[in-house]
Amino acid sequence: MRTVVTVILLLIVASFAVLPTGIAAPPVTLTESQNSFLQSQDFVAGRVLADESHVDRGSDMWTPGNASLFGWLLEEYGYNVSNNWDTPLDSGILADYDVLSLFFPMVPLTSGEVDAVHSFVDSGGGLLLVGIDYTTAGWEYTPANLNPIGETYGITFALDTLQGRSLRSSGEIVNHSVTQNVTSLHSSADQMRGCSLVVVSPATTLATITGKAFLAVSESGAGRVVAVGGPAPFLRYRQDRLQVSPNDHFQLTLNIVDWLAGNAPRLVNPPEKAVIKVGPGPALNSTQLEEYVIFNGAIHDHTVYSDGEDTPEDMVIASLKAALDFFVISDHIHMNVGTEGIYGALAARSYTDAYGLDCSIIVGAELSSIPHTVGFPLTQNIYANVIQNGIDAIHAQGGIASLSHPTMDASYIQVWEDFVTYGYDAFEVVNDGFFHGLGESCYFRSFIGASDGHQAASVGLVRNAVFVKNPTGPNGTISGADLADAVVNRRLVSIDLHNGVIFGQGIWVNRYLALWTQAENAIADARTEIEAVEETGTSVGLSRMYLEKAETALDWWNPSRALDAATDAMSENILDLDLAPTEPNLGVTSPNSDVTLTIRLTNRHDHGVQLNGTVFHSTSLIFDQASRQILAGPNSTKTTDFAGTTTDFGYVRALLNLRSLNITEKPGALILEMGGVVSNVSFKTTNAVDGIDVSIKLLMRRADSLWIASAQIVYDDDTGEHTADLVNLGDGYSITLGPYIGTLNFTFQIVVGDVLGNTFLIDGGTHEIGGTTGTTWPVVLVIAGGLGAVAVIIVLFALRRRR
């Protein structure tokens, strides 16, 4: 019987775990937060019971236990958190705990359970009661079943809805141990809100929202009670703009449990990574564990083939920048036959295949005429408006069916309740950073972390590290069948960069974290080795590029890719090569002008080397030949040119895929990204009521704003030098200055910074104001027209990459 699952983390001495044969116990390392309570002589490590034995209508999806950020924080600060799924509270179970958390029970407590809770409190126990907004449609949740307990302590949960924030600055938060260092709290938890509290003696209100009580405390016998009107403070932590301080809800949570357990308040400082383990996972020794290859990728993203904002090509480029090993694109598909479903993924796969890009595209689709269900891998579209038919059709293609965002709305309640009956293979424990209280279900159900991205900018923010034995994809890559098998068997770590969560079974989480440490060490070693070689005056540009790839991969929480790239960086064969563009960027160019991107390869080997360079993406620049062999003979240097022509205007961007280097190690592919600007600037003077206005515009395409970090004008209007930001109007970056009276000289420069760290300077020359008005001066000419000013185009400062 599933009665209680307990997660025991670090106590005052150490954490003892049963380890598989052959794996030695690691040394105990304390985090800063754990040290903080060890240094407190008064701290008592309490035991917290999260009750889920009174859930119904999917309320377990909103009830956090030990597999949540709520439980993780408490464990970080010395508490042991356990889940109770089906043991009655009057069974004697409470005798083993110091604090009970009870979130809006949908199944009423029996009279015996109510009496047991009262006895627990009077005997010194701490009780956390959390309400919910009262609804008679949709979710149909109620806080009413808390009242047989709360009213004894002077707290009644009202049958209403309370939405908003409580701010200390507005006097809505009262000083108390529970509210110490808390500047705000709120009641908005995605679909859920809160209810107000009716507070009478002996209870005390500590926080109000819109004038109504939302947080209250009470004491009875030797025990203490905290009541909160809604679950938001225990669900919404990091991906939350409503908190004044980003740690307000963390601080409130810790304060509450510290007070309930009789501990002194502590200042919260949660670690960046929230490591949450749902059971130990399979018993594998170190040799067996090494047989699994780790792949890190994203599942469930959309393109313009359904409701996404970006093309399959743009999404693939984003996947490369986010260091993904695999990418499941799953556009919506409804009952209407058209371009939805698998077509976006197929287009993405054709793109990666054509250019040999280093990311495996797995074809999927999100069936959306039923409660949204992602299926992968798929070979053809599925049109279904009946849940069972859709799941069966996915299985018929050899795919797996994953329930999307089960907390999206109340229509998912019935699907969640009948999850096993329908034959779902997995569900999304996190969707686009929405984590809620779904973690505890992962003890019993397979899960994924879902990106659910609809634009390139969100690719990789939620991802999964999966463990595959004998990968079946081309050249040892992951196949769709490999991924499906890993998901079903829970050989997966869900990674949520929004919340800093690393989530999965213990053995896979530990393996992932061990790889992270290895990657950090390898990067440090590679940096040291590269710097030592460079100190001798030897340039090792190719090793630098691999080091940068490793650092970027770790920034994106892909330690296995980072480790591989750092290893490549230290290869003797690669250290004996120097590869780099001859210029740090593509510079400032005139419209419709010739541009040459030159790659220099220095080979210090006694044999010739070559690799393939392919331009797989460019904007405002058309290359004559996209693919070239970059080569150099023994002990020689050779350059390879990629020639092209710019368009009329815009940000210039070129992405090269560098791969197939013919050395023994077969290192991974590299992406070289270059930026530039086509100088197409208009200068216009117009008569205004009070003088003459000057309008200046740098023409750009709307999409170019993704790559422009800043655009400013530096000008002198005979009153000294001034700087102002240009405004992005969609068709360019513009500004209007003035009005000016009389005759003056106007000198200006435009400074453009891009996201790669490049800075481009366009010298606009000097113009006499006060003569002819309403003219446009084409700065794009090397010798400008109009007033005959000379426009010199230069690059002020350039860096290929900024980290």
PDB file of N, CA and C in Angstrom, residues 110-151:
ATOM      1  N   THR A 110     -12.856  13.181   8.307  1.00  0.00           N
ATOM      2  CA  THR A 110     -13.819  12.567   9.224  1.00  0.00           C
ATOM      3  C   THR A 110     -13.734  13.271  10.574  1.00  0.00           C
ATOM      4  N   SER A 111     -14.750  13.078  11.395  1.00  0.00           N
ATOM      5  CA  SER A 111     -14.723  13.688  12.724  1.00  0.00           C
ATOM      6  C   SER A 111     -13.525  13.185  13.520  1.00  0.00           C
ATOM      7  N   GLY A 112     -13.178  11.917  13.323  1.00  0.00           N
ATOM      8  CA  GLY A 112     -12.010  11.376  14.012  1.00  0.00           C
ATOM      9  C   GLY A 112     -10.732  12.049  13.543  1.00  0.00           C
ATOM     10  N   GLU A 113     -10.636  12.358  12.251  1.00  0.00           N
ATOM     11  CA  GLU A 113      -9.451  13.038  11.736  1.00  0.00           C
ATOM     12  C   GLU A 113      -9.377  14.469  12.253  1.00  0.00           C
ATOM     13  N   VAL A 114     -10.515  15.136  12.316  1.00  0.00           N
ATOM     14  CA  VAL A 114     -10.533  16.498  12.856  1.00  0.00           C
ATOM     15  C   VAL A 114     -10.052  16.490  14.296  1.00  0.00           C
ATOM     16  N   ASP A 115     -10.556  15.545  15.087  1.00  0.00           N
ATOM     17  CA  ASP A 115     -10.132  15.460  16.490  1.00  0.00           C
ATOM     18  C   ASP A 115      -8.639  15.153  16.586  1.00  0.00           C
ATOM     19  N   ALA A 116      -8.152  14.295  15.686  1.00  0.00           N
ATOM     20  CA  ALA A 116      -6.728  13.949  15.707  1.00  0.00           C
ATOM     21  C   ALA A 116      -5.863  15.160  15.395  1.00  0.00           C
ATOM     22  N   VAL A 117      -6.298  15.993  14.447  1.00  0.00           N
ATOM     23  CA  VAL A 117      -5.547  17.204  14.121  1.00  0.00           C
ATOM     24  C   VAL A 117      -5.542  18.156  15.314  1.00  0.00           C
ATOM     25  N   HIS A 118      -6.693  18.319  15.969  1.00  0.00           N
ATOM     26  CA  HIS A 118      -6.755  19.198  17.140  1.00  0.00           C
ATOM     27  C   HIS A 118      -5.814  18.705  18.235  1.00  0.00           C
ATOM     28  N   SER A 119      -5.813  17.414  18.478  1.00  0.00           N
ATOM     29  CA  SER A 119      -4.925  16.850  19.496  1.00  0.00           C
ATOM     30  C   SER A 119      -3.472  17.055  19.115  1.00  0.00           C
ATOM     31  N   PHE A 120      -3.176  16.900  17.829  1.00  0.00           N
ATOM     32  CA  PHE A 120      -1.820  17.107  17.312  1.00  0.00           C
ATOM     33  C   PHE A 120      -1.358  18.527  17.613  1.00  0.00           C
ATOM     34  N   VAL A 121      -2.198  19.520  17.353  1.00  0.00           N
ATOM     35  CA  VAL A 121      -1.836  20.908  17.608  1.00  0.00           C
ATOM     36  C   VAL A 121      -1.670  21.163  19.101  1.00  0.00           C
ATOM     37  N   ASP A 122      -2.647  20.753  19.888  1.00  0.00           N
ATOM     38  CA  ASP A 122      -2.584  21.016  21.324  1.00  0.00           C
ATOM     39  C   ASP A 122      -1.370  20.373  21.971  1.00  0.00           C
ATOM     40  N   SER A 123      -0.869  19.299  21.356  1.00  0.00           N
ATOM     41  CA  SER A 123       0.303  18.604  21.903  1.00  0.00           C
ATOM     42  C   SER A 123       1.620  19.210  21.424  1.00  0.00           C
ATOM     43  N   GLY A 124       1.535  20.302  20.672  1.00  0.00           N
ATOM     44  CA  GLY A 124       2.756  20.984  20.246  1.00  0.00           C
ATOM     45  C   GLY A 124       3.027  20.925  18.765  1.00  0.00           C
ATOM     46  N   GLY A 125       2.112  20.365  17.981  1.00  0.00           N
ATOM     47  CA  GLY A 125       2.311  20.287  16.543  1.00  0.00           C
ATOM     48  C   GLY A 125       2.041  21.600  15.847  1.00  0.00           C
ATOM     49  N   GLY A 126       2.632  21.756  14.657  1.00  0.00           N
ATOM     50  CA  GLY A 126       2.384  22.926  13.832  1.00  0.00           C
ATOM     51  C   GLY A 126       1.463  22.562  12.683  1.00  0.00           C
ATOM     52  N   LEU A 127       0.508  23.413  12.385  1.00  0.00           N
ATOM     53  CA  LEU A 127      -0.507  23.121  11.372  1.00  0.00           C
ATOM     54  C   LEU A 127      -0.549  24.244  10.341  1.00  0.00           C
ATOM     55  N   LEU A 128      -0.347  23.886   9.068  1.00  0.00           N
ATOM     56  CA  LEU A 128      -0.473  24.828   7.957  1.00  0.00           C
ATOM     57  C   LEU A 128      -1.742  24.498   7.193  1.00  0.00           C
ATOM     58  N   LEU A 129      -2.682  25.441   7.168  1.00  0.00           N
ATOM     59  CA  LEU A 129      -3.936  25.290   6.433  1.00  0.00           C
ATOM     60  C   LEU A 129      -3.911  26.242   5.246  1.00  0.00           C
ATOM     61  N   VAL A 130      -4.165  25.712   4.052  1.00  0.00           N
ATOM     62  CA  VAL A 130      -4.106  26.523   2.830  1.00  0.00           C
ATOM     63  C   VAL A 130      -5.423  26.393   2.082  1.00  0.00           C
ATOM     64  N   GLY A 131      -6.035  27.517   1.792  1.00  0.00           N
ATOM     65  CA  GLY A 131      -7.324  27.529   1.119  1.00  0.00           C
ATOM     66  C   GLY A 131      -7.206  27.635  -0.385  1.00  0.00           C
ATOM     67  N   ILE A 132      -8.343  27.957  -0.999  1.00  0.00           N
ATOM     68  CA  ILE A 132      -8.443  28.057  -2.450  1.00  0.00           C
ATOM     69  C   ILE A 132      -9.638  28.938  -2.758  1.00  0.00           C
ATOM     70  N   ASP A 133      -9.696  29.488  -3.955  1.00  0.00           N
ATOM     71  CA  ASP A 133     -10.875  30.268  -4.309  1.00  0.00           C
ATOM     72  C   ASP A 133     -12.068  29.336  -4.507  1.00  0.00           C
ATOM     73  N   TYR A 134     -13.204  29.790  -4.049  1.00  0.00           N
ATOM     74  CA  TYR A 134     -14.427  28.990  -4.119  1.00  0.00           C
ATOM     75  C   TYR A 134     -15.066  29.182  -5.490  1.00  0.00           C
ATOM     76  N   THR A 135     -15.242  28.068  -6.208  1.00  0.00           N
ATOM     77  CA  THR A 135     -15.854  28.130  -7.535  1.00  0.00           C
ATOM     78  C   THR A 135     -16.935  27.062  -7.652  1.00  0.00           C
ATOM     79  N   THR A 136     -18.003  27.402  -8.358  1.00  0.00           N
ATOM     80  CA  THR A 136     -19.108  26.450  -8.558  1.00  0.00           C
ATOM     81  C   THR A 136     -19.141  25.935  -9.990  1.00  0.00           C
ATOM     82  N   ALA A 137     -18.207  26.365 -10.808  1.00  0.00           N
ATOM     83  CA  ALA A 137     -18.073  25.868 -12.179  1.00  0.00           C
ATOM     84  C   ALA A 137     -16.593  25.719 -12.460  1.00  0.00           C
ATOM     85  N   GLY A 138     -16.268  24.997 -13.515  1.00  0.00           N
ATOM     86  CA  GLY A 138     -14.866  24.796 -13.834  1.00  0.00           C
ATOM     87  C   GLY A 138     -14.215  23.839 -12.851  1.00  0.00           C
ATOM     88  N   TRP A 139     -13.233  24.339 -12.122  1.00  0.00           N
ATOM     89  CA  TRP A 139     -12.513  23.477 -11.181  1.00  0.00           C
ATOM     90  C   TRP A 139     -13.406  23.020 -10.029  1.00  0.00           C
ATOM     91  N   GLU A 140     -14.318  23.862  -9.612  1.00  0.00           N
ATOM     92  CA  GLU A 140     -15.261  23.539  -8.530  1.00  0.00           C
ATOM     93  C   GLU A 140     -14.543  23.150  -7.242  1.00  0.00           C
ATOM     94  N   TYR A 141     -13.533  23.946  -6.904  1.00  0.00           N
ATOM     95  CA  TYR A 141     -12.812  23.717  -5.661  1.00  0.00           C
ATOM     96  C   TYR A 141     -13.429  24.549  -4.544  1.00  0.00           C
ATOM     97  N   THR A 142     -13.208  24.121  -3.326  1.00  0.00           N
ATOM     98  CA  THR A 142     -13.766  24.820  -2.169  1.00  0.00           C
ATOM     99  C   THR A 142     -12.804  24.730  -0.989  1.00  0.00           C
ATOM    100  N   PRO A 143     -12.722  25.789  -0.181  1.00  0.00           N
ATOM    101  CA  PRO A 143     -11.935  25.720   1.063  1.00  0.00           C
ATOM    102  C   PRO A 143     -12.771  25.287   2.261  1.00  0.00           C
ATOM    103  N   ALA A 144     -14.054  24.980   2.011  1.00  0.00           N
ATOM    104  CA  ALA A 144     -14.989  24.768   3.126  1.00  0.00           C
ATOM    105  C   ALA A 144     -14.557  23.640   4.053  1.00  0.00           C
ATOM    106  N   ASN A 145     -13.903  22.615   3.513  1.00  0.00           N
ATOM    107  CA  ASN A 145     -13.553  21.466   4.346  1.00  0.00           C
ATOM    108  C   ASN A 145     -12.410  21.751   5.315  1.00  0.00           C
ATOM    109  N   LEU A 146     -11.828  22.951   5.242  1.00  0.00           N
ATOM    110  CA  LEU A 146     -10.850  23.367   6.241  1.00  0.00           C
ATOM    111  C   LEU A 146     -11.509  23.944   7.489  1.00  0.00           C
ATOM    112  N   ASN A 147     -12.751  24.374   7.359  1.00  0.00           N
ATOM    113  CA  ASN A 147     -13.375  25.110   8.454  1.00  0.00           C
ATOM    114  C   ASN A 147     -13.646  24.285   9.710  1.00  0.00           C
ATOM    115  N   PRO A 148     -13.985  22.991   9.632  1.00  0.00           N
ATOM    116  CA  PRO A 148     -14.132  22.225  10.877  1.00  0.00           C
ATOM    117  C   PRO A 148     -12.849  22.215  11.722  1.00  0.00           C
ATOM    118  N   ILE A 149     -11.724  22.475  11.085  1.00  0.00           N
ATOM    119  CA  ILE A 149     -10.469  22.584  11.828  1.00  0.00           C
ATOM    120  C   ILE A 149     -10.186  24.046  12.169  1.00  0.00           C
ATOM    121  N   GLY A 150     -10.201  24.927  11.162  1.00  0.00           N
ATOM    122  CA  GLY A 150      -9.783  26.308  11.348  1.00  0.00           C
ATOM    123  C   GLY A 150     -10.619  27.102  12.309  1.00  0.00           C
ATOM    124  N   GLU A 151     -11.937  26.864  12.326  1.00  0.00           N
ATOM    125  CA  GLU A 151     -12.811  27.661  13.185  1.00  0.00           C
ATOM    126  C   GLU A 151     -12.476  27.495  14.658  1.00  0.00           C
TER     127      GLU A 151
END
